[in-house]
Structure formats: structure tokens, C-alpha cells
Amino acid sequence: MFELPGYSDARQIGTGGMALVYRAIQTNFKRQVAIKVLMPAYASDIQFAERFLREAETVASLSHPHIIPVYDFGQRDGTFYMVMEYLAGGDLMQWIHRGLEEEEVLQIISDVASALHFAHEKGYVHRDVKPDNIMFREDNSAVLTDFG
């Protein structure tokens, strides 16, 4: 269980290589958010902690409709966290398993290419584009995540 002031009902929804992801309610806006939390084993390593915060700063500086928006990030009691939009539409691997129409594939490619082009113009390289890092909003628009 993860607790952070200003957020309630945190429930773990995912695990990555270095972080856990929780779905929570941002109480002041009453909206669902995703909170990415650096695992304690990595949080004690200053290089991993700096890398995590650098990812948050990078993504927060990239305002684009197909790049995950970061609402907040920081450290509390030795725990590093990043608060982002909660994407309810699942990830690309789930979409691949259910089957994709040609039009869907072309739209996903367009959305992701647009995000990558924007990031590259700003001097950033994603380095980990894969189905797990392409997620979807409820309107089916693709969003590039995890710039770690």
C-alpha cells in the first residue's frame, strides 16, 4: 500500500523494472491518476533516484497529446514518485491480443510517430518504445509512456 497526501484509494495496478504503479484518486480534483513509485531497492541508490527524477522532469516538459502528462513528482520520506494521467484504455499488447483493424494500426502508428517526432525535436530519445509503453485513453488515442 502506498500513501501520499492529497491522494486516496491507492491500489497497485502494475510493476515495471524499477517501479510500482498505483491507481489513486487525486482528492482535490476528484480524478483518477497513476502514481509511479520507485521501488525501495532503487530509491536508496542515488543514480537510480536521479534517473527517475530526470525522467519526470523530461516528460513534464513535453506537452503533447500523445505523451503521458506528468502532474506532479517528488520525494516523500525517501520514496520517489511521479503522478501522471491514468490511462484506462489498456496497453498495446492487450490491443494486439484482442486483434487490430488496419485503420487502428495506422492511427496508433501516427499517434506514436507524432509523439516521438515531438520529443526528438526537443532533444529527447525515448529508448524503450514497446507495446507495454504505448497505452490508450478511453477515446482510443495512443499515448507514449515510460521515458525512463
Backbone as JSON Lines, residues from 0, in Angstrom:
{"i":0,"aa":"M","n":[0.84,-1.18,0.0],"ca":[0.0,0.0,0.0],"c":[0.88,1.24,0.0]}
{"i":1,"aa":"F","n":[0.54,2.2,-0.83],"ca":[1.28,3.44,-0.94],"c":[0.38,4.59,-0.52]}
{"i":2,"aa":"E","n":[0.9,5.48,0.31],"ca":[0.12,6.63,0.75],"c":[0.87,7.91,0.43]}
{"i":3,"aa":"L","n":[0.14,8.89,-0.05],"ca":[0.7,10.19,-0.38],"c":[-0.36,11.24,-0.1]}
{"i":4,"aa":"P","n":[-0.02,12.26,0.67],"ca":[-1.02,13.3,0.97],"c":[-1.62,13.88,-0.32]}
{"i":5,"aa":"G","n":[-2.93,14.06,-0.31],"ca":[-3.61,14.6,-1.48],"c":[-4.15,13.53,-2.41]}
{"i":6,"aa":"Y","n":[-3.86,12.26,-2.09],"ca":[-4.29,11.14,-2.93],"c":[-4.91,10.08,-2.02]}
{"i":7,"aa":"S","n":[-5.96,9.44,-2.51],"ca":[-6.62,8.41,-1.71],"c":[-6.86,7.16,-2.55]}
{"i":8,"aa":"D","n":[-7.22,6.1,-1.87],"ca":[-7.6,4.83,-2.51],"c":[-6.54,4.29,-3.46]}
{"i":9,"aa":"A","n":[-5.28,4.39,-3.1],"ca":[-4.2,3.89,-3.96],"c":[-4.23,2.37,-4.0]}
{"i":10,"aa":"R","n":[-4.25,1.83,-5.21],"ca":[-4.24,0.38,-5.45],"c":[-3.19,0.07,-6.5]}
{"i":11,"aa":"Q","n":[-2.33,-0.91,-6.22],"ca":[-1.3,-1.26,-7.19],"c":[-1.94,-1.86,-8.44]}
{"i":12,"aa":"I","n":[-1.52,-1.35,-9.61],"ca":[-2.06,-1.85,-10.89],"c":[-0.98,-2.36,-11.82]}
{"i":13,"aa":"G","n":[0.29,-2.15,-11.46],"ca":[1.35,-2.62,-12.35],"c":[2.71,-2.61,-11.68]}
{"i":14,"aa":"T","n":[3.63,-3.31,-12.33],"ca":[5.01,-3.38,-11.88],"c":[5.91,-3.29,-13.09]}
{"i":15,"aa":"G","n":[6.93,-2.44,-12.98],"ca":[7.91,-2.33,-14.05],"c":[9.26,-2.8,-13.56]}
{"i":16,"aa":"G","n":[10.29,-2.5,-14.31],"ca":[11.63,-2.94,-13.94],"c":[12.13,-2.3,-12.66]}
{"i":17,"aa":"M","n":[11.78,-1.02,-12.45],"ca":[12.3,-0.3,-11.29],"c":[11.2,0.34,-10.45]}
{"i":18,"aa":"A","n":[9.95,0.21,-10.88],"ca":[8.89,0.96,-10.2],"c":[7.61,0.17,-10.09]}
{"i":19,"aa":"L","n":[6.78,0.6,-9.15],"ca":[5.42,0.08,-9.0],"c":[4.49,1.18,-9.46]}
{"i":20,"aa":"V","n":[3.33,0.8,-10.01],"ca":[2.36,1.79,-10.46],"c":[1.06,1.56,-9.7]}
{"i":21,"aa":"Y","n":[0.52,2.67,-9.18],"ca":[-0.73,2.64,-8.43],"c":[-1.77,3.5,-9.13]}
{"i":22,"aa":"R","n":[-3.01,3.08,-9.04],"ca":[-4.13,3.94,-9.44],"c":[-4.65,4.55,-8.15]}
{"i":23,"aa":"A","n":[-4.9,5.86,-8.17],"ca":[-5.38,6.55,-6.98],"c":[-6.32,7.67,-7.41]}
{"i":24,"aa":"I","n":[-6.92,8.29,-6.42],"ca":[-7.77,9.45,-6.64],"c":[-7.02,10.68,-6.15]}
{"i":25,"aa":"Q","n":[-6.86,11.67,-7.03],"ca":[-6.32,12.95,-6.62],"c":[-7.48,13.71,-5.99]}
{"i":26,"aa":"T","n":[-7.41,13.87,-4.67],"ca":[-8.59,14.3,-3.91],"c":[-9.06,15.71,-4.26]}
{"i":27,"aa":"N","n":[-8.15,16.63,-4.54],"ca":[-8.6,18.0,-4.81],"c":[-9.34,18.13,-6.15]}
{"i":28,"aa":"F","n":[-9.04,17.27,-7.12],"ca":[-9.74,17.3,-8.41],"c":[-10.72,16.15,-8.58]}
{"i":29,"aa":"K","n":[-10.68,15.21,-7.63],"ca":[-11.54,14.02,-7.7],"c":[-11.37,13.29,-9.04]}
{"i":30,"aa":"R","n":[-10.12,13.14,-9.46],"ca":[-9.84,12.43,-10.71],"c":[-8.9,11.27,-10.43]}
{"i":31,"aa":"Q","n":[-9.02,10.24,-11.27],"ca":[-8.11,9.11,-11.18],"c":[-6.76,9.51,-11.75]}
{"i":32,"aa":"V","n":[-5.71,9.05,-11.1],"ca":[-4.35,9.28,-11.57],"c":[-3.56,7.99,-11.43]}
{"i":33,"aa":"A","n":[-2.45,7.94,-12.13],"ca":[-1.49,6.85,-11.96],"c":[-0.3,7.43,-11.21]}
{"i":34,"aa":"I","n":[0.16,6.7,-10.2],"ca":[1.33,7.14,-9.44],"c":[2.42,6.07,-9.61]}
{"i":35,"aa":"K","n":[3.51,6.49,-10.23],"ca":[4.65,5.61,-10.42],"c":[5.61,5.84,-9.26]}
{"i":36,"aa":"V","n":[5.96,4.77,-8.56],"ca":[6.78,4.86,-7.35],"c":[8.04,4.01,-7.55]}
{"i":37,"aa":"L","n":[9.18,4.65,-7.39],"ca":[10.45,3.93,-7.49],"c":[10.54,2.9,-6.37]}
{"i":38,"aa":"M","n":[10.86,1.66,-6.72],"ca":[10.97,0.6,-5.71],"c":[12.04,0.97,-4.68]}
{"i":39,"aa":"P","n":[11.81,0.61,-3.42],"ca":[12.76,0.96,-2.35],"c":[14.19,0.53,-2.62]}
{"i":40,"aa":"A","n":[14.39,-0.61,-3.24],"ca":[15.75,-1.1,-3.52],"c":[16.5,-0.13,-4.44]}
{"i":41,"aa":"Y","n":[15.77,0.54,-5.32],"ca":[16.39,1.5,-6.24],"c":[16.42,2.91,-5.66]}
{"i":42,"aa":"A","n":[15.45,3.23,-4.82],"ca":[15.38,4.58,-4.24],"c":[16.59,4.9,-3.38]}
{"i":43,"aa":"S","n":[17.21,3.88,-2.8],"ca":[18.38,4.11,-1.95],"c":[19.65,4.33,-2.77]}
{"i":44,"aa":"D","n":[19.58,4.06,-4.08],"ca":[20.72,4.27,-4.98],"c":[20.56,5.64,-5.63]}
{"i":45,"aa":"I","n":[21.46,6.56,-5.34],"ca":[21.34,7.94,-5.8],"c":[21.27,8.03,-7.33]}
{"i":46,"aa":"Q","n":[21.96,7.15,-8.05],"ca":[21.92,7.19,-9.51],"c":[20.53,6.85,-10.04]}
{"i":47,"aa":"F","n":[19.9,5.82,-9.46],"ca":[18.55,5.45,-9.88],"c":[17.55,6.54,-9.51]}
{"i":48,"aa":"A","n":[17.7,7.09,-8.33],"ca":[16.79,8.16,-7.9],"c":[16.91,9.37,-8.81]}
{"i":49,"aa":"E","n":[18.13,9.76,-9.15],"ca":[18.33,10.89,-10.06],"c":[17.75,10.59,-11.44]}
{"i":50,"aa":"R","n":[17.93,9.37,-11.91],"ca":[17.39,8.97,-13.22],"c":[15.86,9.04,-13.22]}
{"i":51,"aa":"F","n":[15.25,8.6,-12.14],"ca":[13.8,8.62,-12.01],"c":[13.29,10.07,-12.03]}
{"i":52,"aa":"L","n":[13.92,10.93,-11.25],"ca":[13.5,12.34,-11.23],"c":[13.78,13.03,-12.57]}
{"i":53,"aa":"R","n":[14.86,12.66,-13.24],"ca":[15.16,13.21,-14.56],"c":[14.08,12.8,-15.56]}
{"i":54,"aa":"E","n":[13.61,11.55,-15.46],"ca":[12.52,11.1,-16.33],"c":[11.29,11.97,-16.09]}
{"i":55,"aa":"A","n":[10.96,12.2,-14.84],"ca":[9.79,13.01,-14.51],"c":[9.92,14.42,-15.08]}
{"i":56,"aa":"E","n":[11.08,15.03,-14.9],"ca":[11.3,16.37,-15.42],"c":[11.21,16.41,-16.94]}
{"i":57,"aa":"T","n":[11.79,15.4,-17.58],"ca":[11.76,15.33,-19.04],"c":[10.33,15.23,-19.55]}
{"i":58,"aa":"V","n":[9.59,14.29,-19.04],"ca":[8.22,14.07,-19.52],"c":[7.34,15.28,-19.19]}
{"i":59,"aa":"A","n":[7.54,15.86,-18.02],"ca":[6.74,17.04,-17.65],"c":[6.99,18.21,-18.6]}
{"i":60,"aa":"S","n":[8.16,18.25,-19.21],"ca":[8.48,19.34,-20.13],"c":[7.94,19.1,-21.54]}
{"i":61,"aa":"L","n":[7.41,17.91,-21.8],"ca":[6.93,17.56,-23.14],"c":[5.4,17.59,-23.18]}
{"i":62,"aa":"S","n":[4.86,18.72,-23.5],"ca":[3.4,18.86,-23.58],"c":[2.94,18.5,-24.99]}
{"i":63,"aa":"H","n":[2.39,17.3,-25.12],"ca":[1.97,16.78,-26.42],"c":[0.8,15.82,-26.19]}
{"i":64,"aa":"P","n":[-0.19,15.83,-27.08],"ca":[-1.38,14.98,-26.85],"c":[-1.11,13.48,-26.81]}
{"i":65,"aa":"H","n":[0.05,13.04,-27.31],"ca":[0.33,11.6,-27.33],"c":[1.53,11.23,-26.45]}
{"i":66,"aa":"I","n":[1.85,12.12,-25.52],"ca":[2.87,11.83,-24.5],"c":[2.2,11.98,-23.14]}
{"i":67,"aa":"I","n":[2.42,11.01,-22.27],"ca":[1.77,10.99,-20.96],"c":[2.05,12.29,-20.2]}
{"i":68,"aa":"P","n":[1.02,12.98,-19.74],"ca":[1.28,14.18,-18.94],"c":[1.64,13.83,-17.49]}
{"i":69,"aa":"V","n":[2.61,14.54,-16.96],"ca":[3.0,14.39,-15.57],"c":[2.4,15.55,-14.8]}
{"i":70,"aa":"Y","n":[1.66,15.24,-13.74],"ca":[1.01,16.27,-12.93],"c":[1.87,16.71,-11.76]}
{"i":71,"aa":"D","n":[2.68,15.79,-11.23],"ca":[3.49,16.1,-10.04],"c":[4.58,15.04,-9.92]}
{"i":72,"aa":"F","n":[5.66,15.39,-9.27],"ca":[6.69,14.4,-8.93],"c":[7.48,14.93,-7.75]}
{"i":73,"aa":"G","n":[8.13,14.0,-7.07],"ca":[8.93,14.42,-5.93],"c":[9.36,13.25,-5.09]}
{"i":74,"aa":"Q","n":[9.71,13.59,-3.86],"ca":[10.18,12.59,-2.9],"c":[9.49,12.88,-1.58]}
{"i":75,"aa":"R","n":[9.08,11.82,-0.92],"ca":[8.48,11.95,0.4],"c":[8.96,10.78,1.25]}
{"i":76,"aa":"D","n":[9.62,11.09,2.33],"ca":[10.14,10.08,3.25],"c":[10.99,9.02,2.53]}
{"i":77,"aa":"G","n":[11.83,9.47,1.6],"ca":[12.71,8.55,0.88],"c":[12.05,7.82,-0.27]}
{"i":78,"aa":"T","n":[10.78,8.11,-0.54],"ca":[10.06,7.48,-1.63],"c":[9.93,8.47,-2.78]}
{"i":79,"aa":"F","n":[10.41,8.08,-3.95],"ca":[10.32,8.93,-5.14],"c":[9.07,8.54,-5.91]}
{"i":80,"aa":"Y","n":[8.31,9.54,-6.35],"ca":[7.06,9.27,-7.04],"c":[6.84,10.25,-8.19]}
{"i":81,"aa":"M","n":[5.99,9.83,-9.12],"ca":[5.6,10.63,-10.26],"c":[4.1,10.41,-10.46]}
{"i":82,"aa":"V","n":[3.33,11.49,-10.51],"ca":[1.88,11.41,-10.68],"c":[1.55,11.77,-12.12]}
{"i":83,"aa":"M","n":[0.81,10.89,-12.78],"ca":[0.5,11.05,-14.21],"c":[-0.98,10.81,-14.47]}
{"i":84,"aa":"E","n":[-1.37,11.1,-15.69],"ca":[-2.72,10.78,-16.13],"c":[-2.94,9.27,-16.02]}
{"i":85,"aa":"Y","n":[-4.1,8.87,-15.56],"ca":[-4.46,7.46,-15.55],"c":[-5.05,7.13,-16.92]}
{"i":86,"aa":"L","n":[-4.48,6.14,-17.58],"ca":[-4.92,5.74,-18.92],"c":[-5.74,4.45,-18.81]}
{"i":87,"aa":"A","n":[-7.03,4.59,-19.0],"ca":[-7.97,3.48,-18.76],"c":[-8.08,2.5,-19.92]}
{"i":88,"aa":"G","n":[-7.49,2.83,-21.07],"ca":[-7.7,2.01,-22.26],"c":[-6.77,0.83,-22.44]}
{"i":89,"aa":"G","n":[-5.91,0.56,-21.47],"ca":[-5.01,-0.58,-21.58],"c":[-3.77,-0.25,-22.38]}
{"i":90,"aa":"D","n":[-2.95,-1.28,-22.64],"ca":[-1.72,-1.07,-23.4],"c":[-1.79,-1.77,-24.76]}
{"i":91,"aa":"L","n":[-0.81,-1.49,-25.59],"ca":[-0.81,-2.01,-26.96],"c":[-0.78,-3.54,-26.98]}
{"i":92,"aa":"M","n":[-0.1,-4.16,-26.05],"ca":[-0.07,-5.63,-26.04],"c":[-1.49,-6.19,-25.87]}
{"i":93,"aa":"Q","n":[-2.28,-5.58,-25.0],"ca":[-3.67,-6.02,-24.83],"c":[-4.45,-5.83,-26.13]}
{"i":94,"aa":"W","n":[-4.22,-4.73,-26.8],"ca":[-4.91,-4.45,-28.06],"c":[-4.49,-5.46,-29.14]}
{"i":95,"aa":"I","n":[-3.22,-5.81,-29.18],"ca":[-2.73,-6.79,-30.16],"c":[-3.4,-8.14,-29.93]}
{"i":96,"aa":"H","n":[-3.52,-8.54,-28.67],"ca":[-4.14,-9.83,-28.35],"c":[-5.61,-9.88,-28.72]}
{"i":97,"aa":"R","n":[-6.3,-8.75,-28.62],"ca":[-7.72,-8.74,-28.99],"c":[-7.92,-8.62,-30.49]}
{"i":98,"aa":"G","n":[-6.86,-8.22,-31.2],"ca":[-6.93,-8.07,-32.66],"c":[-7.11,-6.62,-33.05]}
{"i":99,"aa":"L","n":[-6.38,-6.21,-34.08],"ca":[-6.41,-4.83,-34.54],"c":[-6.85,-4.75,-36.0]}
{"i":100,"aa":"E","n":[-7.64,-3.76,-36.29],"ca":[-8.01,-3.46,-37.67],"c":[-6.9,-2.6,-38.29]}
{"i":101,"aa":"E","n":[-6.81,-2.62,-39.6],"ca":[-5.79,-1.84,-40.3],"c":[-5.87,-0.35,-39.94]}
{"i":102,"aa":"E","n":[-7.07,0.18,-39.85],"ca":[-7.23,1.6,-39.53],"c":[-6.71,1.91,-38.12]}
{"i":103,"aa":"E","n":[-6.92,0.98,-37.2],"ca":[-6.42,1.17,-35.84],"c":[-4.89,1.19,-35.82]}
{"i":104,"aa":"V","n":[-4.29,0.26,-36.55],"ca":[-2.83,0.18,-36.62],"c":[-2.26,1.48,-37.16]}
{"i":105,"aa":"L","n":[-2.85,1.97,-38.24],"ca":[-2.36,3.21,-38.85],"c":[-2.51,4.4,-37.9]}
{"i":106,"aa":"Q","n":[-3.6,4.45,-37.14],"ca":[-3.8,5.54,-36.19],"c":[-2.8,5.46,-35.04]}
{"i":107,"aa":"I","n":[-2.55,4.25,-34.55],"ca":[-1.58,4.07,-33.47],"c":[-0.19,4.5,-33.94]}
{"i":108,"aa":"I","n":[0.19,4.06,-35.13],"ca":[1.5,4.44,-35.68],"c":[1.6,5.96,-35.81]}
{"i":109,"aa":"S","n":[0.55,6.58,-36.29],"ca":[0.54,8.03,-36.45],"c":[0.68,8.74,-35.11]}
{"i":110,"aa":"D","n":[-0.08,8.28,-34.1],"ca":[-0.03,8.89,-32.77],"c":[1.37,8.77,-32.16]}
{"i":111,"aa":"V","n":[1.94,7.58,-32.22],"ca":[3.25,7.34,-31.62],"c":[4.34,8.08,-32.39]}
{"i":112,"aa":"A","n":[4.26,8.07,-33.71],"ca":[5.25,8.79,-34.52],"c":[5.22,10.28,-34.21]}
{"i":113,"aa":"S","n":[4.02,10.82,-34.04],"ca":[3.88,12.23,-33.7],"c":[4.54,12.53,-32.36]}
{"i":114,"aa":"A","n":[4.33,11.66,-31.37],"ca":[4.94,11.84,-30.04],"c":[6.47,11.75,-30.12]}
{"i":115,"aa":"L","n":[6.96,10.76,-30.85],"ca":[8.41,10.6,-30.98],"c":[9.04,11.78,-31.71]}
{"i":116,"aa":"H","n":[8.4,12.23,-32.77],"ca":[8.91,13.38,-33.53],"c":[9.0,14.61,-32.62]}
{"i":117,"aa":"F","n":[7.96,14.85,-31.85],"ca":[7.95,15.99,-30.93],"c":[9.08,15.88,-29.91]}
{"i":118,"aa":"A","n":[9.22,14.71,-29.29],"ca":[10.28,14.51,-28.3],"c":[11.66,14.69,-28.94]}
{"i":119,"aa":"H","n":[11.85,14.16,-30.14],"ca":[13.15,14.28,-30.82],"c":[13.47,15.74,-31.14]}
{"i":120,"aa":"E","n":[12.44,16.49,-31.54],"ca":[12.66,17.91,-31.81],"c":[13.13,18.66,-30.56]}
{"i":121,"aa":"K","n":[12.73,18.17,-29.39],"ca":[13.13,18.78,-28.12],"c":[14.44,18.2,-27.6]}
{"i":122,"aa":"G","n":[15.03,17.26,-28.34],"ca":[16.32,16.69,-27.96],"c":[16.25,15.45,-27.11]}
{"i":123,"aa":"Y","n":[15.07,14.82,-27.01],"ca":[14.92,13.62,-26.18],"c":[14.71,12.38,-27.05]}
{"i":124,"aa":"V","n":[15.3,11.28,-26.62],"ca":[15.14,9.99,-27.27],"c":[14.46,9.06,-26.28]}
{"i":125,"aa":"H","n":[13.42,8.35,-26.71],"ca":[12.66,7.51,-25.8],"c":[13.46,6.3,-25.32]}
{"i":126,"aa":"R","n":[14.08,5.55,-26.17],"ca":[14.93,4.4,-25.89],"c":[14.21,3.11,-25.5]}
{"i":127,"aa":"D","n":[12.9,3.14,-25.32],"ca":[12.22,1.92,-24.88],"c":[10.8,1.84,-25.45]}
{"i":128,"aa":"V","n":[10.68,2.1,-26.75],"ca":[9.37,2.01,-27.37],"c":[9.03,0.53,-27.53]}
{"i":129,"aa":"K","n":[7.96,0.11,-26.87],"ca":[7.5,-1.27,-26.93],"c":[6.02,-1.27,-26.59]}
{"i":130,"aa":"P","n":[5.29,-2.35,-26.87],"ca":[3.85,-2.38,-26.62],"c":[3.44,-2.02,-25.19]}
{"i":131,"aa":"D","n":[4.24,-2.39,-24.2],"ca":[3.91,-2.07,-22.81],"c":[3.95,-0.57,-22.53]}
{"i":132,"aa":"N","n":[4.69,0.18,-23.34],"ca":[4.86,1.62,-23.12],"c":[4.01,2.47,-24.06]}
{"i":133,"aa":"I","n":[3.09,1.83,-24.74],"ca":[2.1,2.53,-25.55],"c":[0.75,2.18,-24.95]}
{"i":134,"aa":"M","n":[0.11,3.18,-24.39],"ca":[-1.16,2.97,-23.7],"c":[-2.25,3.81,-24.36]}
{"i":135,"aa":"F","n":[-3.49,3.61,-23.91],"ca":[-4.62,4.26,-24.58],"c":[-5.55,4.94,-23.6]}
{"i":136,"aa":"R","n":[-6.06,6.07,-24.07],"ca":[-7.12,6.77,-23.34],"c":[-8.44,6.1,-23.69]}
{"i":137,"aa":"E","n":[-9.49,6.51,-22.99],"ca":[-10.82,5.95,-23.26],"c":[-11.3,6.26,-24.67]}
{"i":138,"aa":"D","n":[-10.78,7.35,-25.29],"ca":[-11.17,7.7,-26.66],"c":[-10.34,6.95,-27.7]}
{"i":139,"aa":"N","n":[-9.51,6.0,-27.25],"ca":[-8.67,5.15,-28.09],"c":[-7.45,5.83,-28.67]}
{"i":140,"aa":"S","n":[-7.12,7.04,-28.22],"ca":[-5.9,7.68,-28.69],"c":[-4.71,7.05,-27.96]}
{"i":141,"aa":"A","n":[-3.63,6.84,-28.72],"ca":[-2.42,6.23,-28.17],"c":[-1.58,7.27,-27.44]}
{"i":142,"aa":"V","n":[-0.95,6.82,-26.34],"ca":[-0.13,7.7,-25.52],"c":[1.18,6.98,-25.22]}
{"i":143,"aa":"L","n":[2.28,7.66,-25.5],"ca":[3.6,7.12,-25.22],"c":[3.95,7.37,-23.76]}
{"i":144,"aa":"T","n":[4.36,6.32,-23.05],"ca":[4.68,6.42,-21.64],"c":[6.11,5.94,-21.39]}
{"i":145,"aa":"D","n":[6.55,6.03,-20.15],"ca":[7.8,5.47,-19.65],"c":[9.02,5.92,-20.43]}
{"i":146,"aa":"F","n":[9.42,7.14,-20.19],"ca":[10.63,7.68,-20.82],"c":[11.88,7.37,-20.02]}
{"i":147,"aa":"G","n":[11.8,6.42,-19.08],"ca":[12.93,6.1,-18.22],"c":[14.14,5.62,-18.97]}
